[in-house]
Coordinates of C-alpha atoms in Angstrom, one line a residue:
K167 CA 0.0 0.0 0.0
A168 CA 2.8 2.4 0.8
A169 CA 4.5 1.7 -2.5
A170 CA 1.2 2.3 -4.4
Q171 CA 0.6 5.5 -2.6
R172 CA 4.1 6.8 -3.2
A173 CA 3.7 6.0 -7.0
V174 CA 0.5 8.0 -7.1
E175 CA 2.2 11.0 -5.4
I176 CA 5.1 10.9 -7.8
A177 CA 2.7 10.7 -10.8
R178 CA 0.7 13.7 -9.6
A179 CA 3.9 15.7 -9.1
S180 CA 5.2 14.7 -12.6
A181 CA 1.9 15.7 -14.2
Q182 CA 2.4 19.3 -13.2
V183 CA 5.3 19.6 -15.8
K184 CA 4.0 17.4 -18.6
K185 CA 3.8 19.1 -22.1
Q186 CA 0.7 17.0 -23.2
D187 CA -1.4 14.1 -22.0
V188 CA -0.2 10.6 -22.8
R189 CA -2.6 9.0 -25.2
L190 CA -2.7 5.2 -25.0
S191 CA -4.0 3.1 -27.8
P192 CA -6.9 0.8 -26.7
K193 CA -6.7 -2.9 -25.7
P194 CA -9.1 -5.5 -24.3
A195 CA -9.3 -6.5 -20.8
V196 CA -7.9 -10.0 -20.6
E197 CA -7.7 -12.7 -18.0
D198 CA -5.3 -15.4 -19.2
I199 CA -2.5 -17.8 -18.4
W200 CA 0.3 -18.4 -21.0
C201 CA 3.3 -20.9 -20.8
T202 CA 6.3 -21.6 -22.9
P203 CA 5.7 -25.0 -24.6
F204 CA 8.5 -27.5 -23.9
T205 CA 9.2 -31.2 -24.2
I206 CA 12.0 -31.9 -21.6
D207 CA 12.1 -29.8 -18.4
P208 CA 15.8 -28.8 -18.1
F209 CA 15.4 -28.5 -14.3
K210 CA 14.6 -32.2 -14.2
V211 CA 17.7 -33.3 -16.2
S212 CA 20.4 -34.4 -13.8
L213 CA 23.5 -32.3 -13.2
E214 CA 25.5 -35.4 -14.0
D215 CA 24.0 -35.6 -17.5
K216 CA 24.5 -31.9 -18.2
L217 CA 28.1 -31.8 -16.9
G218 CA 28.9 -35.1 -18.6
L219 CA 28.1 -33.8 -22.1
L220 CA 30.0 -30.6 -21.4
L221 CA 33.1 -32.5 -20.3
Q222 CA 32.9 -34.8 -23.2
I223 CA 32.9 -31.7 -25.5
D224 CA 35.8 -30.1 -23.6
T225 CA 37.8 -33.3 -23.9
V226 CA 37.4 -33.3 -27.8
L227 CA 38.2 -29.5 -28.0
R228 CA 41.4 -29.9 -25.9
K229 CA 42.8 -32.9 -27.7
K230 CA 45.2 -30.8 -29.7
P231 CA 47.8 -28.6 -28.1
E232 CA 47.0 -25.5 -30.2
I233 CA 43.7 -25.1 -28.3
K234 CA 44.7 -23.0 -25.3
V235 CA 41.1 -22.1 -24.2
A236 CA 38.0 -24.2 -24.5
V237 CA 34.6 -23.0 -23.1
A238 CA 31.4 -25.1 -23.0
N239 CA 28.2 -24.0 -21.3
M240 CA 24.5 -24.6 -20.8
Q241 CA 22.1 -22.0 -19.6
F242 CA 18.5 -22.5 -18.4
A243 CA 16.1 -19.9 -17.0
R244 CA 12.5 -19.9 -15.8
E245 CA 10.6 -16.6 -15.0
K246 CA 7.0 -16.4 -13.8
Q247 CA 5.3 -13.1 -14.4
W248 CA 2.1 -11.7 -13.0
Y249 CA 0.6 -8.6 -14.8
M250 CA -2.4 -6.6 -13.5
D251 CA -3.7 -3.2 -14.5
N252 CA -6.6 -0.9 -13.7
E253 CA -8.2 -1.7 -17.1
G254 CA -9.2 -5.2 -16.0
C255 CA -6.2 -7.3 -17.1
F256 CA -4.9 -10.2 -15.0
I257 CA -2.3 -12.2 -16.9
V258 CA 0.1 -14.9 -15.6
Q259 CA 3.0 -16.0 -17.8
D260 CA 5.5 -18.9 -17.2
L261 CA 8.5 -18.4 -19.5
L262 CA 11.3 -21.0 -20.0
R263 CA 14.5 -20.4 -21.9
S264 CA 17.3 -23.0 -22.6
G265 CA 20.5 -22.9 -24.6
A266 CA 24.0 -24.4 -24.9
G267 CA 27.2 -23.8 -27.0
Y268 CA 30.9 -23.8 -26.9
S269 CA 34.1 -22.2 -28.3
A270 CA 37.7 -23.2 -29.0
T271 CA 40.5 -20.7 -29.1
A272 CA 43.7 -21.7 -31.0
V273 CA 47.1 -20.0 -30.5
G274 CA 50.1 -20.3 -32.9
N275 CA 52.0 -18.8 -35.7
G276 CA 51.9 -15.5 -34.0
D277 CA 48.1 -15.4 -34.1
V278 CA 44.9 -16.2 -32.0
Q279 CA 41.8 -17.6 -33.7
I280 CA 38.4 -18.7 -32.3
R281 CA 35.6 -20.9 -33.5
S282 CA 32.2 -21.4 -31.9
Y283 CA 29.2 -23.7 -32.2
P284 CA 26.3 -23.4 -32.9
Q285 CA 27.0 -19.7 -32.7
S286 CA 29.2 -17.2 -30.8
W287 CA 28.5 -15.5 -27.5
G288 CA 27.4 -18.5 -25.6
G289 CA 25.8 -20.7 -28.1
N290 CA 22.1 -20.7 -29.3
H291 CA 19.2 -20.2 -27.0
K292 CA 15.4 -20.6 -27.5
C293 CA 12.2 -20.5 -25.4
M294 CA 12.0 -24.3 -25.1
G295 CA 13.2 -27.2 -23.0
Y296 CA 16.3 -29.3 -22.8
E297 CA 15.4 -30.7 -26.3
I298 CA 17.4 -27.8 -27.8
V299 CA 20.6 -29.4 -26.4
H300 CA 19.8 -32.6 -28.4
S301 CA 18.9 -30.6 -31.6
Y302 CA 22.4 -29.3 -32.5
D303 CA 24.6 -32.5 -32.2
L304 CA 27.0 -30.6 -30.0
L305 CA 29.5 -33.4 -29.5
G306 CA 29.4 -34.4 -33.0
N307 CA 30.6 -30.9 -34.3
A308 CA 33.3 -30.5 -31.7
E309 CA 36.2 -32.0 -33.6
R310 CA 35.3 -29.9 -36.7
I311 CA 35.1 -26.7 -34.7
R312 CA 38.5 -27.4 -33.1
D313 CA 40.3 -28.2 -36.3
E314 CA 38.9 -25.1 -38.0
A315 CA 40.2 -22.9 -35.2
I316 CA 43.6 -24.4 -35.7
E317 CA 43.4 -24.2 -39.5
L318 CA 42.6 -20.4 -39.3
L319 CA 46.1 -19.8 -37.7
T320 CA 47.8 -20.4 -41.0
A321 CA 44.9 -19.4 -43.3
P322 CA 45.3 -16.3 -45.6
E323 CA 43.8 -13.0 -44.7
C324 CA 40.4 -12.2 -46.2
P325 CA 40.8 -10.6 -49.6
S326 CA 39.9 -7.0 -50.1
G327 CA 37.5 -5.6 -52.6
K328 CA 33.8 -6.0 -53.8
K329 CA 32.6 -9.6 -53.8
D330 CA 29.3 -11.4 -53.5
L331 CA 28.7 -12.1 -49.9
I332 CA 26.8 -15.0 -48.4
L333 CA 25.9 -14.7 -44.7
D334 CA 25.2 -17.8 -42.6
G335 CA 22.2 -17.9 -40.2
P336 CA 24.1 -16.7 -37.0
Q337 CA 25.8 -13.7 -38.8
L338 CA 22.5 -12.8 -40.7
A339 CA 20.8 -12.7 -37.3
L340 CA 23.1 -9.9 -36.0
Q341 CA 22.7 -8.1 -39.3
I342 CA 19.0 -8.2 -38.8
H343 CA 19.3 -7.2 -35.2
E344 CA 21.5 -4.2 -35.7
S345 CA 20.4 -2.7 -39.0
V346 CA 16.7 -3.6 -38.8
G347 CA 15.8 -4.3 -35.3
H348 CA 17.2 -1.3 -33.5
A349 CA 16.5 0.9 -36.5
N350 CA 12.7 0.3 -36.1
E351 CA 12.2 0.8 -32.4
L352 CA 9.9 3.7 -32.5
D353 CA 11.1 5.3 -29.3
R354 CA 14.6 5.5 -30.9
V355 CA 13.1 7.0 -34.1
F356 CA 11.5 9.8 -32.1
G357 CA 14.5 10.4 -30.0
F358 CA 13.0 9.2 -26.7
E359 CA 15.9 6.7 -26.6
A360 CA 19.5 7.4 -27.8
N361 CA 21.5 5.2 -25.4
Y362 CA 23.6 2.3 -26.8
A363 CA 24.3 3.5 -30.3
G364 CA 21.9 6.4 -30.8
R365 CA 18.8 6.9 -32.8
S366 CA 17.5 5.8 -36.2
F367 CA 17.3 7.0 -39.8
M368 CA 13.9 5.3 -40.2
L369 CA 11.7 8.5 -39.8
P370 CA 8.0 8.4 -40.4
E371 CA 8.3 11.0 -43.3
L372 CA 10.2 8.4 -45.3
H373 CA 6.8 6.8 -45.9
N374 CA 5.7 9.8 -48.0
Q375 CA 8.0 8.7 -50.8
G376 CA 6.0 7.4 -53.8
G377 CA 5.4 3.6 -53.3
G378 CA 6.7 3.7 -49.8
F379 CA 10.2 3.6 -48.5
K380 CA 12.4 1.0 -50.1
Y381 CA 14.3 -0.8 -47.3
G382 CA 15.7 -3.5 -49.5
S383 CA 15.2 -5.5 -52.7
G384 CA 12.0 -7.3 -53.5
H385 CA 13.4 -10.5 -52.0
V386 CA 13.5 -9.0 -48.5
N387 CA 10.5 -9.9 -46.2
L388 CA 11.3 -9.2 -42.6
V389 CA 8.6 -10.3 -40.2
A390 CA 8.2 -9.6 -36.5
D391 CA 6.6 -12.5 -34.7
C392 CA 6.3 -13.0 -31.0
T393 CA 4.1 -16.1 -31.5
V394 CA 6.8 -18.2 -33.4
P395 CA 7.7 -21.4 -31.5
G396 CA 11.1 -21.2 -29.8
G397 CA 11.6 -17.4 -30.1
L398 CA 13.2 -15.7 -27.2
A399 CA 10.6 -12.9 -27.4
T400 CA 7.8 -15.5 -27.9
I401 CA 5.2 -14.6 -25.2
G402 CA 1.5 -14.4 -24.7
Y403 CA 1.5 -10.8 -23.9
D404 CA 3.8 -7.8 -23.5
D405 CA 4.2 -5.7 -20.5
D406 CA 1.4 -3.4 -21.6
G407 CA -0.9 -6.4 -21.5
V408 CA -1.1 -6.4 -25.3
R409 CA -1.4 -9.8 -27.1
A410 CA 1.7 -10.9 -29.0
E411 CA 1.3 -10.8 -32.8
R412 CA 2.9 -11.2 -36.2
F413 CA 3.4 -8.4 -38.7
H414 CA 5.7 -7.3 -41.6
V415 CA 8.3 -4.7 -40.9
V416 CA 9.5 -4.9 -44.5
Q417 CA 7.4 -6.6 -47.2
N418 CA 8.8 -7.3 -50.6
G419 CA 11.5 -4.7 -49.9
V420 CA 9.1 -1.9 -48.7
H421 CA 9.0 -0.7 -45.2
R422 CA 5.6 -1.3 -43.5
D423 CA 5.8 -0.8 -39.8
W424 CA 7.8 -0.1 -36.6
F425 CA 7.9 -1.6 -33.1
T426 CA 5.3 0.2 -31.0
T427 CA 3.8 0.4 -27.6
R428 CA 0.4 1.7 -26.4
E429 CA 2.0 5.1 -26.0
T430 CA 3.9 5.3 -29.4
A431 CA 1.4 3.6 -31.7
P432 CA -0.9 6.7 -32.0
M433 CA 2.2 8.7 -33.0
V434 CA 2.3 6.9 -36.4
D435 CA -1.5 6.6 -36.7
R436 CA -1.6 3.0 -35.7
E437 CA -4.9 2.1 -34.0
H438 CA -3.3 -0.5 -31.8
S439 CA 0.1 -1.3 -30.3
N440 CA 1.9 -4.3 -31.9
G441 CA 3.0 -5.6 -28.5
C442 CA 6.7 -4.5 -28.2
N443 CA 6.8 -3.0 -24.7
R444 CA 8.9 -5.1 -22.3
A445 CA 10.7 -4.7 -19.0
D446 CA 13.8 -6.3 -17.6
G447 CA 12.1 -7.6 -14.4
F448 CA 9.5 -6.1 -12.2
G449 CA 11.8 -3.2 -11.1
N450 CA 12.2 -1.5 -14.5
I451 CA 9.9 0.6 -16.6
P452 CA 8.8 -1.3 -19.8
I453 CA 10.4 0.1 -22.9
T454 CA 10.2 -0.6 -26.6
R455 CA 12.2 -3.8 -27.4
I456 CA 12.9 -5.7 -30.6
P457 CA 10.5 -8.6 -31.0
N458 CA 11.5 -11.9 -32.7
L459 CA 12.4 -10.5 -36.2
S460 CA 13.2 -12.8 -39.1
L461 CA 14.1 -12.8 -42.8
M462 CA 11.7 -15.1 -44.5
P463 CA 13.3 -18.0 -46.4
G464 CA 13.5 -18.2 -50.2
D465 CA 13.7 -21.1 -52.5
W466 CA 17.4 -21.8 -52.9
T467 CA 19.4 -24.8 -51.6
L468 CA 22.9 -23.8 -50.2
E469 CA 24.5 -26.1 -52.7
D470 CA 22.8 -24.3 -55.6
L471 CA 23.5 -20.9 -54.2
I472 CA 27.2 -21.6 -54.0
A473 CA 27.2 -23.1 -57.5
D474 CA 25.5 -19.9 -58.8
T475 CA 28.2 -17.6 -57.2
K476 CA 31.4 -17.0 -59.3
D477 CA 33.4 -14.7 -57.1
G478 CA 32.2 -14.6 -53.5
I479 CA 32.8 -15.4 -49.8
I480 CA 30.6 -17.1 -47.2
M481 CA 31.0 -15.5 -43.8
E482 CA 30.1 -17.5 -40.7
V483 CA 29.4 -16.7 -37.0
N484 CA 29.8 -13.2 -35.6
K485 CA 33.1 -12.0 -34.1
S486 CA 32.7 -8.2 -34.1
W487 CA 30.2 -5.5 -34.9
S488 CA 30.0 -1.7 -35.2
I489 CA 27.2 0.5 -36.3
D490 CA 26.8 4.3 -36.5
Q491 CA 24.4 6.6 -34.4
M492 CA 21.6 6.4 -36.9
R493 CA 21.7 2.7 -37.8
L494 CA 23.0 3.3 -41.2
N495 CA 26.7 2.6 -41.7
F496 CA 28.1 -0.6 -40.3
Q497 CA 31.0 -3.0 -40.3
F498 CA 30.9 -6.7 -39.1
G499 CA 33.6 -9.3 -38.7
T500 CA 33.0 -13.1 -38.5
E501 CA 35.0 -16.1 -37.4
I502 CA 35.7 -17.7 -40.7
G503 CA 35.3 -17.0 -44.4
R504 CA 34.9 -19.6 -47.2
V505 CA 36.0 -18.4 -50.6
I506 CA 33.9 -19.3 -53.6
K507 CA 35.4 -19.3 -57.1
N508 CA 33.3 -20.3 -60.1
G509 CA 30.7 -22.0 -58.0
K510 CA 33.0 -24.0 -55.7
I511 CA 34.5 -23.4 -52.2
T512 CA 38.2 -23.2 -52.8
G513 CA 39.5 -22.6 -49.1
I514 CA 39.0 -20.6 -46.0
V515 CA 40.3 -17.2 -44.9
K516 CA 40.7 -15.6 -41.5
N517 CA 39.6 -12.3 -40.1
P518 CA 36.7 -11.8 -42.6
N519 CA 34.8 -8.6 -42.4
Y520 CA 32.5 -6.5 -44.6
Q521 CA 30.9 -3.0 -44.5
G522 CA 27.8 -1.3 -45.9
S523 CA 24.9 1.0 -45.4
T524 CA 21.5 -0.3 -44.4
P525 CA 19.2 0.4 -47.3
E526 CA 21.9 -0.2 -49.9
F527 CA 23.0 -3.4 -48.3
W528 CA 19.5 -4.9 -48.1
G529 CA 19.0 -3.7 -51.6
A530 CA 21.8 -5.9 -52.7
C531 CA 20.0 -9.1 -51.5
D532 CA 19.3 -11.3 -54.4
A533 CA 18.9 -14.8 -53.1
I534 CA 17.8 -16.6 -49.9
C535 CA 18.0 -20.3 -49.1
N536 CA 14.9 -22.3 -48.3
Q537 CA 13.1 -23.4 -45.2
D538 CA 15.4 -26.4 -44.8
H539 CA 18.3 -24.1 -44.0
W540 CA 16.3 -21.7 -41.8
D541 CA 16.7 -21.5 -38.1
L542 CA 16.0 -19.1 -35.2
W543 CA 19.2 -17.6 -33.6
G544 CA 18.8 -16.1 -30.2
V545 CA 20.2 -12.9 -28.7
I546 CA 20.3 -13.0 -24.9
N547 CA 22.2 -9.9 -24.2
C548 CA 20.5 -6.9 -26.0
G549 CA 21.2 -3.9 -24.0
K550 CA 19.2 -0.7 -24.1
G551 CA 18.0 2.1 -21.9
Q552 CA 19.4 4.2 -19.0
P553 CA 19.4 2.7 -16.4
G554 CA 20.3 -0.2 -18.6
Q555 CA 18.0 -3.1 -19.3
T556 CA 18.7 -6.4 -21.0
A557 CA 16.2 -8.1 -23.3
E558 CA 16.1 -11.4 -25.3
M559 CA 14.8 -12.0 -28.8
S560 CA 15.4 -14.3 -31.8
H561 CA 16.2 -13.7 -35.5
G562 CA 15.4 -16.3 -38.0
G563 CA 17.3 -16.7 -41.2
A564 CA 18.8 -19.0 -43.8
P565 CA 22.1 -18.4 -45.8
T566 CA 21.5 -15.3 -47.8
R567 CA 23.4 -13.6 -50.8
F568 CA 24.2 -9.9 -51.1
R569 CA 25.8 -8.8 -54.4
G570 CA 28.9 -6.6 -54.7
I571 CA 29.6 -5.9 -51.0
E572 CA 32.9 -4.4 -49.8
V573 CA 34.8 -7.0 -47.9
G574 CA 38.3 -7.3 -46.3
I575 CA 38.4 -3.8 -44.7
R576 CA 41.7 -3.0 -43.4
G577 CA 42.5 -0.7 -40.5

């Protein structure tokens, strides 16, 4: 009671200096319970089984002396949320997240190189149960990852110049996150948020261009979906009590929508919020967060895509990233590059990187692999706000080709 009374007092004091009333988009009063679907409860799997698999992986990674650091981990988290408001909502959500991964660091030849599986920064995570650990054949890939880390020590540097670029799923996920995800947070667009790499070029007036703003080529369909199974932002309701939904951010290359809350939706003439207001725990104010955001698959096989590429490079698994204060100009580095000459992979290169500008880069997309190559890749450490908050979301993608991209940037 004391906390509620104090909150009312603060609100009344704050209201004396507001410039205008806050206008919230409508939503229905809901009473509901929503739980993450899962098959195997990770908290019922024995510690011996979990550590046993990690130690097996560690043994394989450390079998060769060039590997100086090996890291393998599993992470599991369950969060129970209660949401109530004075508009009649009473929502209970039980959220479960599981994930695993590992990395091997090789040292030699005056160099240090790293390889990770199934992606960097702690592996892949999804809102599901322990079944994710079985889905990636972690032990079966350990020898390959170890040997690639060692091979990179003597591999040539990434060539410089313009080449056709194929991004694998994990790197494509970060490309989506940085150049589409943060760029379409509406609070960032309007300047309510400028921490952690600034604002956004994606202003509402860009929609006034004839035919709409062209965000990418006609192959590009970027869909926000907080109902997709396994997504880290897959929930029943956001922290406005708004039902999770699926919508296009970019459709056939044309920009369609931003990520909104009940407060910001009316500012771009949206009748309803699309459910992107989330808080990091009960003690933080909800803010606009990136939902699950994915590039829809095309109809290529990876084999055919490689065969169709004359002079290109495949870049796999993120290693570094940088993007400017308006989410336009970026540079990314990956762990390994595979050189393509006349439709065949001819070898690997180390320290591959590329740069571009958001609309031009997505405009260069001309081929996307099919559903068989598509997966959701989780981000568990998305920082935003001041005081800082961490949120989680997933980005789905399959290997995708971009024509004529500047690669091999030297310092």
